[in-house]
mmCIF file of N, CA, C and O in Angstrom:
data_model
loop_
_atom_site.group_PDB
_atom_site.id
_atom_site.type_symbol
_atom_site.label_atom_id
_atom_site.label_comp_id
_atom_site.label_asym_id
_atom_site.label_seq_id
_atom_site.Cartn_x
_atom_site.Cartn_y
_atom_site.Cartn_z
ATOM 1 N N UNK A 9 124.219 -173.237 35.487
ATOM 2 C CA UNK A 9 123.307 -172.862 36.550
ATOM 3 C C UNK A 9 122.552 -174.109 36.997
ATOM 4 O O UNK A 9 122.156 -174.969 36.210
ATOM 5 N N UNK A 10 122.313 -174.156 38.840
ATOM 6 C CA UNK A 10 121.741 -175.275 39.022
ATOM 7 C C UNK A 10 120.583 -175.521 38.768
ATOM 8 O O UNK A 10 120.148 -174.539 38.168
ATOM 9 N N UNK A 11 119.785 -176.298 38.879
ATOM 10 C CA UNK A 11 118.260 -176.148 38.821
ATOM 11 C C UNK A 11 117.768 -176.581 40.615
ATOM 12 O O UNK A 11 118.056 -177.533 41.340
ATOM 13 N N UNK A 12 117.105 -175.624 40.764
ATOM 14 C CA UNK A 12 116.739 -175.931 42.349
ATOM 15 C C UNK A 12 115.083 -176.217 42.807
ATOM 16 O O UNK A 12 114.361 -175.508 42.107
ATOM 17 N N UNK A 13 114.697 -176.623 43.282
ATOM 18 C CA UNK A 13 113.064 -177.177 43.631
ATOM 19 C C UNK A 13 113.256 -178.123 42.865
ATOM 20 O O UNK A 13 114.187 -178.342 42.090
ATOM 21 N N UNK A 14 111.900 -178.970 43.210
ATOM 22 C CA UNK A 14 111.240 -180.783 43.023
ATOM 23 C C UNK A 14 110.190 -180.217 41.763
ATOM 24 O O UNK A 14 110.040 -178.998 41.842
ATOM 25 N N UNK A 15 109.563 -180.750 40.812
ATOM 26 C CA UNK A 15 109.051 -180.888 39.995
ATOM 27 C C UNK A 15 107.897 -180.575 40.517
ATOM 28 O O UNK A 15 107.388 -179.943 39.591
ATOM 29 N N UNK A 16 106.916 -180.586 41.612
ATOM 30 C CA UNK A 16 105.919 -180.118 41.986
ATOM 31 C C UNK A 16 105.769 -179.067 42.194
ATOM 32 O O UNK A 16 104.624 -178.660 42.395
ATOM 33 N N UNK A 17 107.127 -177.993 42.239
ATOM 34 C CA UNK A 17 106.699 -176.364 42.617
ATOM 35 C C UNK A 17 106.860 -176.355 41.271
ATOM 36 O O UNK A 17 107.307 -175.222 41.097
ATOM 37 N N UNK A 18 106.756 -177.145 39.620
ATOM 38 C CA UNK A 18 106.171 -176.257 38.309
ATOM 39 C C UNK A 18 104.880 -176.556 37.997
ATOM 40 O O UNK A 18 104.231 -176.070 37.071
ATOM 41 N N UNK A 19 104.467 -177.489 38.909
ATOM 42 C CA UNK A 19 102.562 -177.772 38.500
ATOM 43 C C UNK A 19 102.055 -175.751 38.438
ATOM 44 O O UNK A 19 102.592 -174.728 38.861
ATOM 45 N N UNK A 20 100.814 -176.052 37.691
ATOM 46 C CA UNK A 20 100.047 -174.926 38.203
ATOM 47 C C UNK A 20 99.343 -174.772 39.202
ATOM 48 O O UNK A 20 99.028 -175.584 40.072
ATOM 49 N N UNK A 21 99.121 -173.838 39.093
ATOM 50 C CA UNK A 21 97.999 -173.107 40.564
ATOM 51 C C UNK A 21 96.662 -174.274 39.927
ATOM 52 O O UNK A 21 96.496 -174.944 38.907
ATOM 53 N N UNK A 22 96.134 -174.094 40.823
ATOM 54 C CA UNK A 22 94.172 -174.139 40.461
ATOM 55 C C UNK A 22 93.947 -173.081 39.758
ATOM 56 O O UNK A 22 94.001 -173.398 38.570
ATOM 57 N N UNK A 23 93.732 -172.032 39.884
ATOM 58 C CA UNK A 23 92.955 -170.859 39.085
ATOM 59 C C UNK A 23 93.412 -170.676 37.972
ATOM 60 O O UNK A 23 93.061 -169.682 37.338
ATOM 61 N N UNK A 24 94.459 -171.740 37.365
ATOM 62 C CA UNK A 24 94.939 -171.479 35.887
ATOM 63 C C UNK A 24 94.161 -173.300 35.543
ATOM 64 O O UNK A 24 94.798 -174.346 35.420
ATOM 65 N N UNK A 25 93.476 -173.213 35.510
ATOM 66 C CA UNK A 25 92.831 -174.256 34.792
ATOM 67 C C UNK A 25 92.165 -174.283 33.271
ATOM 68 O O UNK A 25 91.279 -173.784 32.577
ATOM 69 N N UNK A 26 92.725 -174.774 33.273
ATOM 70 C CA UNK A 26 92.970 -174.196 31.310
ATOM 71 C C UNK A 26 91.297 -175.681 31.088
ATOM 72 O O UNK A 26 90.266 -175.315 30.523
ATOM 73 N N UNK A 27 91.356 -176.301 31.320
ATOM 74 C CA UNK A 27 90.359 -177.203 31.188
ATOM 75 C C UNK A 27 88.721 -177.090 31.219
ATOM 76 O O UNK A 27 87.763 -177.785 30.880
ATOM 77 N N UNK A 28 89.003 -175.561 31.941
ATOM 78 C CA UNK A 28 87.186 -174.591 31.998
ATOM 79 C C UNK A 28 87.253 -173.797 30.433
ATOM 80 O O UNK A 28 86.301 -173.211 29.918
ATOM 81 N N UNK A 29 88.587 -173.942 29.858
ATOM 82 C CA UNK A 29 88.472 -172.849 28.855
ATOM 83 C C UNK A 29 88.111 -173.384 27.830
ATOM 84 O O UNK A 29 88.441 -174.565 27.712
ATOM 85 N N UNK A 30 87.227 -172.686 26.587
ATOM 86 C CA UNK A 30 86.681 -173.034 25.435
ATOM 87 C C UNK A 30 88.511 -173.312 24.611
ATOM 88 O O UNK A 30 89.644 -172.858 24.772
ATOM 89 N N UNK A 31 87.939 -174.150 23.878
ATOM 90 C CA UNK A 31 89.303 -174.923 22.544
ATOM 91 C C UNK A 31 88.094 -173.984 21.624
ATOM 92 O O UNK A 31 86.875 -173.966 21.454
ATOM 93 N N UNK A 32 89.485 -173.149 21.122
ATOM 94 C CA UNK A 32 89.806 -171.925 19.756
ATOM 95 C C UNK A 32 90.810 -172.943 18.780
ATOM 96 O O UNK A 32 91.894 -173.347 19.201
ATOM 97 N N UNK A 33 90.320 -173.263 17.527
ATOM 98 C CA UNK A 33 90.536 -173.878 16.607
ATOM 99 C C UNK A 33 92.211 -172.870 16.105
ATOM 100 O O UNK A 33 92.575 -171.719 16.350
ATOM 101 N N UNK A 34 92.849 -174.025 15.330
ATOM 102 C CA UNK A 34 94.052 -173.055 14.656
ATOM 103 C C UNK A 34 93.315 -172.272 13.977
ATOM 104 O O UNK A 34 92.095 -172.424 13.919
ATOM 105 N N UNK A 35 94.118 -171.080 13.210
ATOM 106 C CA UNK A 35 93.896 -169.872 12.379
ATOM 107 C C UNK A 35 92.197 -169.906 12.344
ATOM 108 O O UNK A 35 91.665 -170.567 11.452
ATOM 109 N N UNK A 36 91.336 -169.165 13.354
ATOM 110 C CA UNK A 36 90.243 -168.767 13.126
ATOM 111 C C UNK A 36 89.983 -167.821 12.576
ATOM 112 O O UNK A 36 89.106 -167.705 11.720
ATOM 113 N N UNK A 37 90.916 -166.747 13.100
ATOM 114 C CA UNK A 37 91.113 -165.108 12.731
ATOM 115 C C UNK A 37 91.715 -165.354 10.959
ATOM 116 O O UNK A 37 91.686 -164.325 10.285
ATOM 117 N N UNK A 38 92.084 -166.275 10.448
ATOM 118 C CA UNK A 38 92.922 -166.314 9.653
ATOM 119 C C UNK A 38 91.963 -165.689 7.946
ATOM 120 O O UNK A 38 92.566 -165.298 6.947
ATOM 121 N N UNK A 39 90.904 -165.746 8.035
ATOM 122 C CA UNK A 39 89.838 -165.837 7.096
ATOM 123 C C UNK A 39 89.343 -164.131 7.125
ATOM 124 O O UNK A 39 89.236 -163.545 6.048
ATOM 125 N N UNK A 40 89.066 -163.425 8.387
ATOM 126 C CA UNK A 40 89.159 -162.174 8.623
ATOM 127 C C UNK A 40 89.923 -161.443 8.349
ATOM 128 O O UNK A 40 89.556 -160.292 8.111
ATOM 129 N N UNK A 41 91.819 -161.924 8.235
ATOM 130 C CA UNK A 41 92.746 -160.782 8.239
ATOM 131 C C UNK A 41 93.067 -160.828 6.848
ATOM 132 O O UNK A 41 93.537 -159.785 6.394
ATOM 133 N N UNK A 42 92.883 -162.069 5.835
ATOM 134 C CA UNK A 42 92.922 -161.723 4.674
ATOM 135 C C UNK A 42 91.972 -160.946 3.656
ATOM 136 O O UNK A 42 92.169 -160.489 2.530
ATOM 137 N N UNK A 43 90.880 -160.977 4.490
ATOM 138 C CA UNK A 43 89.522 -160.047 3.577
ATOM 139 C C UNK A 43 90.034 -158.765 4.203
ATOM 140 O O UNK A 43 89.938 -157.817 3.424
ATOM 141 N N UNK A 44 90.676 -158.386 5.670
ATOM 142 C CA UNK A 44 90.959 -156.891 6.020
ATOM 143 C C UNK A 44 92.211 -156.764 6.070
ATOM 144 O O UNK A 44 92.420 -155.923 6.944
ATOM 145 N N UNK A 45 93.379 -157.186 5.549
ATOM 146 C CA UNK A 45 94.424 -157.052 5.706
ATOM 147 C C UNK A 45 94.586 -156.395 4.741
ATOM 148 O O UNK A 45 93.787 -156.786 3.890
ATOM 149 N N UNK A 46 95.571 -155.077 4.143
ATOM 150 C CA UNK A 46 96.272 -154.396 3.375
ATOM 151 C C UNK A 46 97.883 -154.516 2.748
ATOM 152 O O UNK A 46 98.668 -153.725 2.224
ATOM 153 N N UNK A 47 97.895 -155.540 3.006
ATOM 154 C CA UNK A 47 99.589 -156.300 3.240
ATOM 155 C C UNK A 47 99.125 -157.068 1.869
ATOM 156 O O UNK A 47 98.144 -157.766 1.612
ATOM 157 N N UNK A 48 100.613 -156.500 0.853
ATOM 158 C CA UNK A 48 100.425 -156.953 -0.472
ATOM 159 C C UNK A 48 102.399 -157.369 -0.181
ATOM 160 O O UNK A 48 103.402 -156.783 0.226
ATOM 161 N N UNK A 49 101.944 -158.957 -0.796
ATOM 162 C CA UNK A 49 103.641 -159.142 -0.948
ATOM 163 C C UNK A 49 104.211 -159.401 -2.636
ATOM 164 O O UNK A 49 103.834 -160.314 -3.371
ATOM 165 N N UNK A 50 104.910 -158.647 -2.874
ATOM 166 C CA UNK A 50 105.411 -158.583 -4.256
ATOM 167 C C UNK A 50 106.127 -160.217 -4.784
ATOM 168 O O UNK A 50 106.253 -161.334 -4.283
ATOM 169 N N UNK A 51 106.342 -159.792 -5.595
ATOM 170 C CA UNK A 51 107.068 -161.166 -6.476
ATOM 171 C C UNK A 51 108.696 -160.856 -6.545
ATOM 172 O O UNK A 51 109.140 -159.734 -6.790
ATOM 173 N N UNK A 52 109.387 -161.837 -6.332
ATOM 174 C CA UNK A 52 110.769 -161.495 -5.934
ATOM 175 C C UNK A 52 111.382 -160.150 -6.943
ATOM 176 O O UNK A 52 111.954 -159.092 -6.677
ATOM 177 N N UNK A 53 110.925 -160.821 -8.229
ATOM 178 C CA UNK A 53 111.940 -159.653 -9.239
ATOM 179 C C UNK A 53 110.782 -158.455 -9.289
ATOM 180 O O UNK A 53 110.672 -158.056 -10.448
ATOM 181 N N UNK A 54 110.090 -157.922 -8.578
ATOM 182 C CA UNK A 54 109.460 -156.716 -8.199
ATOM 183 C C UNK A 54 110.020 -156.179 -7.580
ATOM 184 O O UNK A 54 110.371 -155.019 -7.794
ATOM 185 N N UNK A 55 110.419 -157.151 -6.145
ATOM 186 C CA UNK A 55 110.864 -156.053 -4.997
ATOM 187 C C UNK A 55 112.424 -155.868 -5.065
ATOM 188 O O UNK A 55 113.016 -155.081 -4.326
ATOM 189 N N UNK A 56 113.137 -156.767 -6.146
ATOM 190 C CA UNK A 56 114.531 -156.019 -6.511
ATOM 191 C C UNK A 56 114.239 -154.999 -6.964
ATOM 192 O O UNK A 56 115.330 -154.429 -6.957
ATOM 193 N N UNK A 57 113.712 -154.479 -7.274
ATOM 194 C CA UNK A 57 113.894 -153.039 -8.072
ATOM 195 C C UNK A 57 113.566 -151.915 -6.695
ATOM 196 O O UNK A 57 113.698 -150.700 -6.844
ATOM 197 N N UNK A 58 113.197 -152.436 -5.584
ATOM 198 C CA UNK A 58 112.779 -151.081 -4.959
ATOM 199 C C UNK A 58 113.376 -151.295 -3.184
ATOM 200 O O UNK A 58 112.950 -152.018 -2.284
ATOM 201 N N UNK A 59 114.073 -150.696 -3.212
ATOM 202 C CA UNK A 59 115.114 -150.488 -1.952
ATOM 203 C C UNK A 59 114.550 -151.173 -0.383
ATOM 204 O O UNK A 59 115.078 -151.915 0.446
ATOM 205 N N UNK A 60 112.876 -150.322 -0.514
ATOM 206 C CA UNK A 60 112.260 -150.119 0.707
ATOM 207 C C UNK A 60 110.913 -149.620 0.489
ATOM 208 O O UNK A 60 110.794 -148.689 -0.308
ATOM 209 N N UNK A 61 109.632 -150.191 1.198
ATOM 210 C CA UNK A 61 108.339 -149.467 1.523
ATOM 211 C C UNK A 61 108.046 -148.840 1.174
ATOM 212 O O UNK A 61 106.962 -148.822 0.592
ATOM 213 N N UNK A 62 109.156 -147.475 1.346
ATOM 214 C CA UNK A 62 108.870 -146.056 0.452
ATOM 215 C C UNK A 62 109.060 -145.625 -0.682
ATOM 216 O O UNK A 62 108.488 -144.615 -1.092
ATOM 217 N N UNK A 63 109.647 -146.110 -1.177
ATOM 218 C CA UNK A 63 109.969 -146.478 -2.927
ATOM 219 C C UNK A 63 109.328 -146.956 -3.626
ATOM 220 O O UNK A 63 109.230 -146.594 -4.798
ATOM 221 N N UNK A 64 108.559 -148.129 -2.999
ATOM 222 C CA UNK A 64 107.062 -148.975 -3.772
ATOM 223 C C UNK A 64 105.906 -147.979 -3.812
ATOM 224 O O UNK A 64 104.960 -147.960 -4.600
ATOM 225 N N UNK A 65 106.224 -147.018 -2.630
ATOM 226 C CA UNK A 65 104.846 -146.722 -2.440
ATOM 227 C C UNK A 65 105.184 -145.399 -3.470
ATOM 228 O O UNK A 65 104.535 -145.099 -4.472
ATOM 229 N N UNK A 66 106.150 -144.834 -3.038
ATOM 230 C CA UNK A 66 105.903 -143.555 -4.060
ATOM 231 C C UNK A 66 105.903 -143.444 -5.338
ATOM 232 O O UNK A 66 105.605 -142.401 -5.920
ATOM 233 N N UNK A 67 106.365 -144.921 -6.112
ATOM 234 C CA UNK A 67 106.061 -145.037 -7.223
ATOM 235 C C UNK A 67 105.074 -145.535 -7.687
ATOM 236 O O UNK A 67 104.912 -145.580 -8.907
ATOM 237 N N UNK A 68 104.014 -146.118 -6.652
ATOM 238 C CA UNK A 68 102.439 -146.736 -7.065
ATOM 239 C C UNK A 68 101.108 -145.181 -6.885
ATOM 240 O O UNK A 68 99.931 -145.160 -7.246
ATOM 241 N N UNK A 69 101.807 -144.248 -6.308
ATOM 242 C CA UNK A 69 101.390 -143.214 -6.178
ATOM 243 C C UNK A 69 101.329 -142.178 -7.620
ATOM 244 O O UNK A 69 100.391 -141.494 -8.030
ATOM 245 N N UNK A 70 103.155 -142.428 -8.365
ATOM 246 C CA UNK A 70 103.322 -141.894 -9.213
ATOM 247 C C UNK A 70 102.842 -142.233 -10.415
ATOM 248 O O UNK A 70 102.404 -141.472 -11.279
ATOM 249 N N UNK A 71 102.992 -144.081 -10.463
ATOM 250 C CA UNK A 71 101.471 -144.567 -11.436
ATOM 251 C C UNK A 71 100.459 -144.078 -11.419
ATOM 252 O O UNK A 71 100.146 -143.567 -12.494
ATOM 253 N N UNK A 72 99.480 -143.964 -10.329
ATOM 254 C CA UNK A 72 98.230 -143.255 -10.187
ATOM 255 C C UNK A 72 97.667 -141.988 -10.947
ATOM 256 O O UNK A 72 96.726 -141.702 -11.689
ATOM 257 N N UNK A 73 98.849 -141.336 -10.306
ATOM 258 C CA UNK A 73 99.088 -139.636 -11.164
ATOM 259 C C UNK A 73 99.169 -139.914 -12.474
ATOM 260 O O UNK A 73 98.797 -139.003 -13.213
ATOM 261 N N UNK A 74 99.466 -140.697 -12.875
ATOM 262 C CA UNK A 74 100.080 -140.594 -14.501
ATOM 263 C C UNK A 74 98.122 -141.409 -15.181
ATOM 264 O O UNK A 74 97.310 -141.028 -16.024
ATOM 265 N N UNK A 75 98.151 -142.076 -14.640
ATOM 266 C CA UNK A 75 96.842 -143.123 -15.261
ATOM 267 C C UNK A 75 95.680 -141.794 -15.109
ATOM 268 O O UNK A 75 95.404 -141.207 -16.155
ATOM 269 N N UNK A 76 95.075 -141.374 -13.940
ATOM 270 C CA UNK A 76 94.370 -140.342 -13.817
ATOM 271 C C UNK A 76 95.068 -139.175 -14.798
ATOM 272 O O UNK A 76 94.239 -139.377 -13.910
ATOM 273 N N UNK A 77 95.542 -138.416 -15.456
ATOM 274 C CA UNK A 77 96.486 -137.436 -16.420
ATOM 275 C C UNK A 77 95.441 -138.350 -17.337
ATOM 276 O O UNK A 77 94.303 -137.881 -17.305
ATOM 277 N N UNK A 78 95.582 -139.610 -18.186
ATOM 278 C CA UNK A 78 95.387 -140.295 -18.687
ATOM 279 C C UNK A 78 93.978 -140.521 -18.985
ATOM 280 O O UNK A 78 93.460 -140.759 -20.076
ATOM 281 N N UNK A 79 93.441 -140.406 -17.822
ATOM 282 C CA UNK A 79 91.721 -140.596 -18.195
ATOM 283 C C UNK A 79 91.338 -139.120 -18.582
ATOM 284 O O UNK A 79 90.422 -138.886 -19.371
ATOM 285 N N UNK A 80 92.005 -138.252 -18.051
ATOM 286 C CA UNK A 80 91.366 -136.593 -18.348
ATOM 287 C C UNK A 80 91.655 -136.311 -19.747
ATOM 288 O O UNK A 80 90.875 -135.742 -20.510
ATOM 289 N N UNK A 81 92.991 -136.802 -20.090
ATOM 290 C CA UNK A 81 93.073 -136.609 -21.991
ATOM 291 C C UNK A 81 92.207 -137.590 -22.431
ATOM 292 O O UNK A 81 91.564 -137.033 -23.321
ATOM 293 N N UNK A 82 91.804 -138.762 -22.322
ATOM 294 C CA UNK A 82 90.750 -139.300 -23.284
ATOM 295 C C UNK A 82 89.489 -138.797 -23.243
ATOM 296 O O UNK A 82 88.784 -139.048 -24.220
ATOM 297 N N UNK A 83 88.753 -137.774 -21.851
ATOM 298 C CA UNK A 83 87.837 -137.377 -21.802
ATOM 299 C C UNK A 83 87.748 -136.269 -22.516
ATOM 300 O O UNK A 83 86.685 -135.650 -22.565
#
């Protein structure tokens, strides 16, 4: 495919003047999404054992059940 127009129809417009805009540092957000993020990544020979998402989860569920069982017999 050819390339057609002169190098001056890729300048920008004026009203995209990036030079009025505040400079946002790399990863600002980056400090926020790890104190609110819920995203746990396993250790390789963890996540061999479990197919998919739903398999981790229903067995961290099924831990739960069993540990709670667990506190009611020692009480």
């Amino acid at each position: 495919m050819k390339k057609t127009g002169s190098k001056e129809d890729y300048t920008l417009r004026p009203e995209y003047d990036f030079s009025k805009l505040k400079r946002v540092g790399r990863g600002v957000y980056a400090e926020r999404l790890k104190r609110e993020s819920n995203i746990v990544v396993l250790d390789p020979d963890v996540a061999k054992g479990f197919p998919n998402a739903k398999a981790v989860n229903d067995a961290l569920r099924l831990l739960l059940k069993v540990a709670k069982l667990q506190v009611k017999r020692a009480a």
